[in-house]
């Protein structure tokens, strides 16, 4: 499986800025999140491009009303009380350009 190293490094810096004391720990969390995401995507058998709701919004698309997430992944997030967050991912077949 290929990983987007640039995305992992940006994610590590984001985690570090949220309050993780040691950058190596933030980098480990970012790698764990990437592996968790890919594992969940493979387990669901999804081959299309996927993003979160806000991820699609950032690139100019909106999720079609009442679409169900294709899969969910549990990721590490030091900003939450529990230290984890559940992320829902939607596929390219479930979105439309904003304003369409």
PDB file of C-alpha atoms in Angstrom, residues 52-61 98:
ATOM      1  CA  UNK A  52     -14.436  13.131   4.774  1.00  0.00           C
ATOM      2  CA  UNK A  53     -17.392  15.510   4.441  1.00  0.00           C
ATOM      3  CA  UNK A  54     -15.147  18.511   5.092  1.00  0.00           C
ATOM      4  CA  UNK A  55     -12.456  17.096   2.800  1.00  0.00           C
ATOM      5  CA  UNK A  56     -14.888  17.038  -0.126  1.00  0.00           C
ATOM      6  CA  UNK A  57     -16.068  20.544   0.806  1.00  0.00           C
ATOM      7  CA  UNK A  58     -12.474  21.846   0.727  1.00  0.00           C
ATOM      8  CA  UNK A  59     -11.987  20.665  -2.863  1.00  0.00           C
ATOM      9  CA  UNK A  60     -15.289  22.081  -4.142  1.00  0.00           C
ATOM     10  CA  UNK A  61     -17.793  19.256  -3.749  1.00  0.00           C
ATOM     11  CA  UNK A  98     -21.088  22.730  -5.027  1.00  0.00           C
TER      12      UNK A  98
END
